[in-house]
C-alpha positions as a Python dict, from the first residue, in 0.01 Angstrom:
ca = {
    (1, 'X'): (0, 0, 0),
    (2, 'X'): (-347, -25, 103),
    (3, 'X'): (-481, 237, -165),
    (4, 'X'): (-299, 16, -444),
    (5, 'X'): (-454, -285, -322),
    (6, 'X'): (-803, -105, -327),
    (7, 'X'): (-736, 20, -670),
    (8, 'X'): (-635, -337, -790),
    (9, 'X'): (-936, -504, -635),
    (10, 'X'): (-1156, -232, -793),
    (11, 'X'): (-1028, -288, -1130),
    (12, 'X'): (-1074, -672, -1099),
    (13, 'X'): (-1408, -640, -990),
    (14, 'X'): (-1493, -382, -1283),
    (15, 'X'): (-1338, -677, -1527),
    (16, 'X'): (-1564, -931, -1381),
    (17, 'X'): (-1899, -742, -1440),
    (18, 'X'): (-1808, -565, -1769),
    (19, 'X'): (-2015, -751, -2046),
    (20, 'X'): (-1872, -978, -2302),
    (21, 'X'): (-1665, -776, -2567),
    (22, 'X'): (-1850, -778, -2885),
    (23, 'X'): (-1661, -852, -3233),
    (24, 'X'): (-1582, -529, -3445),
    (25, 'X'): (-1553, -608, -3803),
    (26, 'X'): (-1437, -294, -3967),
    (27, 'X'): (-1668, -53, -3742),
    (28, 'X'): (-1980, -294, -3752),
    (29, 'X'): (-2037, -465, -3418),
    (30, 'X'): (-2140, -797, -3360),
    (31, 'X'): (-2291, -910, -2993),
    (32, 'X'): (-2085, -1178, -2849),
    (33, 'X'): (-2414, -1362, -2745),
    (34, 'X'): (-2791, -1356, -2857),
    (35, 'X'): (-3089, -1530, -2763),
    (36, 'X'): (-3291, -1716, -3036),
    (37, 'X'): (-3558, -1965, -3006),
    (38, 'X'): (-3513, -1956, -2622),
    (39, 'X'): (-3166, -2058, -2659),
    (40, 'X'): (-2843, -1861, -2590),
    (41, 'X'): (-2606, -1848, -2898),
    (42, 'X'): (-2263, -1746, -2928),
    (43, 'X'): (-2068, -1552, -3211),
    (44, 'X'): (-1887, -1849, -3389),
    (45, 'X'): (-1703, -1599, -3614),
    (46, 'X'): (-1767, -1260, -3801),
    (47, 'X'): (-1599, -1107, -4103),
    (48, 'X'): (-1645, -880, -4401),
    (49, 'X'): (-1750, -1015, -4757),
    (50, 'X'): (-1584, -807, -5020),
    (51, 'X'): (-1588, -823, -5401),
    (52, 'X'): (-1316, -626, -5644),
    (53, 'X'): (-1184, -455, -5298),
    (54, 'X'): (-1529, -329, -5224),
    (55, 'X'): (-1703, -404, -4869),
    (56, 'X'): (-2040, -538, -4969),
    (57, 'X'): (-2171, -664, -4615),
    (58, 'X'): (-2035, -754, -4255),
    (59, 'X'): (-2132, -1101, -4136),
    (60, 'X'): (-2184, -1302, -3819),
    (61, 'X'): (-2263, -1658, -3745),
    (62, 'X'): (-2431, -1759, -3402),
    (63, 'X'): (-2428, -2094, -3294),
    (64, 'X'): (-2516, -2270, -2975),
    (65, 'X'): (-2128, -2404, -2928),
    (66, 'X'): (-1823, -2306, -3111),
    (67, 'X'): (-1763, -2506, -3428),
    (68, 'X'): (-1445, -2492, -3681),
    (69, 'X'): (-1566, -2686, -3982),
    (70, 'X'): (-1867, -2645, -4214),
    (71, 'X'): (-1963, -3010, -4139),
    (72, 'X'): (-1981, -2944, -3764),
    (73, 'X'): (-2181, -2606, -3812),
    (74, 'X'): (-2435, -2799, -3997),
    (75, 'X'): (-2459, -3055, -3758),
    (76, 'X'): (-2513, -2842, -3449),
    (77, 'X'): (-2858, -2933, -3302),
    (78, 'X'): (-3089, -2626, -3196),
    (79, 'X'): (-3108, -2264, -3349),
    (80, 'X'): (-2860, -2101, -3575),
    (81, 'X'): (-2846, -1725, -3689),
    (82, 'X'): (-2651, -1573, -3976),
    (83, 'X'): (-2667, -1185, -3972),
    (84, 'X'): (-2590, -952, -4256),
    (85, 'X'): (-2513, -590, -4216),
    (86, 'X'): (-2498, -408, -4564),
    (87, 'X'): (-2191, -166, -4623),
    (88, 'X'): (-2325, -10, -4915),
    (89, 'X'): (-2683, 55, -5102),
    (90, 'X'): (-2763, -269, -5298),
    (91, 'X'): (-3044, -375, -5544),
    (92, 'X'): (-3190, -673, -5318),
    (93, 'X'): (-3318, -858, -5653),
    (94, 'X'): (-2968, -880, -5808),
    (95, 'X'): (-2859, -975, -5435),
    (96, 'X'): (-3098, -1266, -5404),
    (97, 'X'): (-2992, -1396, -5762),
    (98, 'X'): (-2615, -1406, -5605),
    (99, 'X'): (-2753, -1584, -5308),
    (100, 'X'): (-2926, -1826, -5525),
    (101, 'X'): (-2652, -1884, -5768),
    (102, 'X'): (-2421, -1932, -5478),
    (103, 'X'): (-2633, -2209, -5326),
    (104, 'X'): (-2670, -2379, -5659),
    (105, 'X'): (-2284, -2415, -5692),
    (106, 'X'): (-2297, -2544, -5339),
    (107, 'X'): (-2532, -2808, -5405),
    (108, 'X'): (-2566, -3144, -5582),
    (109, 'X'): (-2840, -3202, -5844),
    (110, 'X'): (-3039, -3393, -5583),
    (111, 'X'): (-3038, -3120, -5328),
    (112, 'X'): (-3123, -2851, -5584),
    (113, 'X'): (-3432, -3065, -5708),
    (114, 'X'): (-3527, -3155, -5325),
    (115, 'X'): (-3516, -2769, -5246),
    (116, 'X'): (-3677, -2584, -5548),
    (117, 'X'): (-3976, -2458, -5420),
    (118, 'X'): (-3801, -2307, -5116),
    (119, 'X'): (-3525, -2182, -5332),
    (120, 'X'): (-3790, -2005, -5544),
    (121, 'X'): (-3964, -1843, -5235),
    (122, 'X'): (-3604, -1783, -5105),
    (123, 'X'): (-3541, -1547, -5416),
    (124, 'X'): (-3860, -1398, -5388),
    (125, 'X'): (-3810, -1270, -5059),
    (126, 'X'): (-3516, -1053, -5193),
    (127, 'X'): (-3689, -960, -5501),
    (128, 'X'): (-3974, -827, -5311),
    (129, 'X'): (-3759, -613, -5052),
    (130, 'X'): (-3637, -333, -5294),
    (131, 'X'): (-3309, -155, -5222),
    (132, 'X'): (-3131, -188, -4915),
    (133, 'X'): (-2916, 94, -4765),
    (134, 'X'): (-2560, 109, -4576),
    (135, 'X'): (-2649, -19, -4229),
    (136, 'X'): (-2964, -220, -4296),
    (137, 'X'): (-2941, -574, -4188),
    (138, 'X'): (-3093, -915, -4276),
    (139, 'X'): (-3104, -1217, -4047),
    (140, 'X'): (-3178, -1568, -4144),
    (141, 'X'): (-3258, -1801, -3854),
    (142, 'X'): (-3288, -2158, -3842),
    (143, 'X'): (-3531, -2233, -3552),
    (144, 'X'): (-3629, -2615, -3503),
    (145, 'X'): (-3981, -2679, -3516),
    (146, 'X'): (-4039, -2352, -3712),
    (147, 'X'): (-3795, -2345, -3996),
    (148, 'X'): (-3595, -2083, -4163),
    (149, 'X'): (-3705, -1729, -4087),
    (150, 'X'): (-3549, -1424, -4262),
    (151, 'X'): (-3577, -1064, -4114),
    (152, 'X'): (-3486, -720, -4251),
    (153, 'X'): (-3423, -457, -3990),
    (154, 'X'): (-3581, -680, -3732),
    (155, 'X'): (-3903, -722, -3899),
    (156, 'X'): (-3986, -1093, -4046),
    (157, 'X'): (-4010, -1077, -4440),
    (158, 'X'): (-4133, -1362, -4654),
    (159, 'X'): (-4266, -1713, -4577),
    (160, 'X'): (-4095, -1928, -4306),
    (161, 'X'): (-3914, -2198, -4514),
    (162, 'X'): (-3932, -2561, -4386),
    (163, 'X'): (-3649, -2814, -4368),
    (164, 'X'): (-3293, -2797, -4201),
    (165, 'X'): (-3186, -2923, -4562),
    (166, 'X'): (-3285, -2577, -4698),
    (167, 'X'): (-3121, -2396, -4397),
    (168, 'X'): (-2807, -2611, -4476),
    (169, 'X'): (-2807, -2477, -4829),
    (170, 'X'): (-2807, -2147, -4724),
    (171, 'X'): (-2537, -2194, -4495),
    (172, 'X'): (-2325, -2346, -4775),
    (173, 'X'): (-2326, -1993, -4981),
    (174, 'X'): (-2047, -1894, -4725),
    (175, 'X'): (-1934, -2241, -4589),
    (176, 'X'): (-1930, -2452, -4910),
    (177, 'X'): (-1665, -2602, -5131),
    (178, 'X'): (-1714, -2303, -5348),
    (179, 'X'): (-1791, -2021, -5103),
    (180, 'X'): (-1889, -1668, -5165),
    (181, 'X'): (-1566, -1556, -5012),
    (182, 'X'): (-1305, -1771, -4885),
    (183, 'X'): (-1158, -1529, -4645),
    (184, 'X'): (-1518, -1481, -4489),
    (185, 'X'): (-1555, -1880, -4473),
    (186, 'X'): (-1233, -1893, -4268),
    (187, 'X'): (-1340, -1592, -4026),
    (188, 'X'): (-1693, -1741, -3972),
    (189, 'X'): (-1541, -2048, -3883),
    (190, 'X'): (-1332, -1862, -3634),
    (191, 'X'): (-990, -1814, -3816),
    (192, 'X'): (-837, -1472, -3835),
}
């Protein structure tokens, strides 16, 4: 009896000190929590972007608190992160054009007009990047007081882009009314 009790207590202790389980999206692991802009962010959801049955990138969305609607995601105060982990070699110029097209599909005329400078700069970030390989990753961070910071494999690329309106336009690529992938949208919002 005593040995079983010690074993159970040991197992409970190990369960308590284990780190939070990471999310695994078809072999790509996303941490449950990260630190950005001095704040702890939680993985809101993660999934795979597919096109014609091919996996393009795995994606994770990090927020300070869990949200289940696009409007709530956009209204969260504080830093936010989108992380893309590429599943195949891609031409980043074409990839950037797809992002801009998806942003335009999910923005009003007024939004597009007010964000034209940032959108052009955003496209240039990808155009100047060259090819990406399987396992490479891009993060797009919103840092209050700083702006949208894009990094490739952990290194900042391009200019910091001002305005939460621009970051929200980027978020609409995946969370807008015409998302790049409806299944991915649901996964990012915490649905399975």
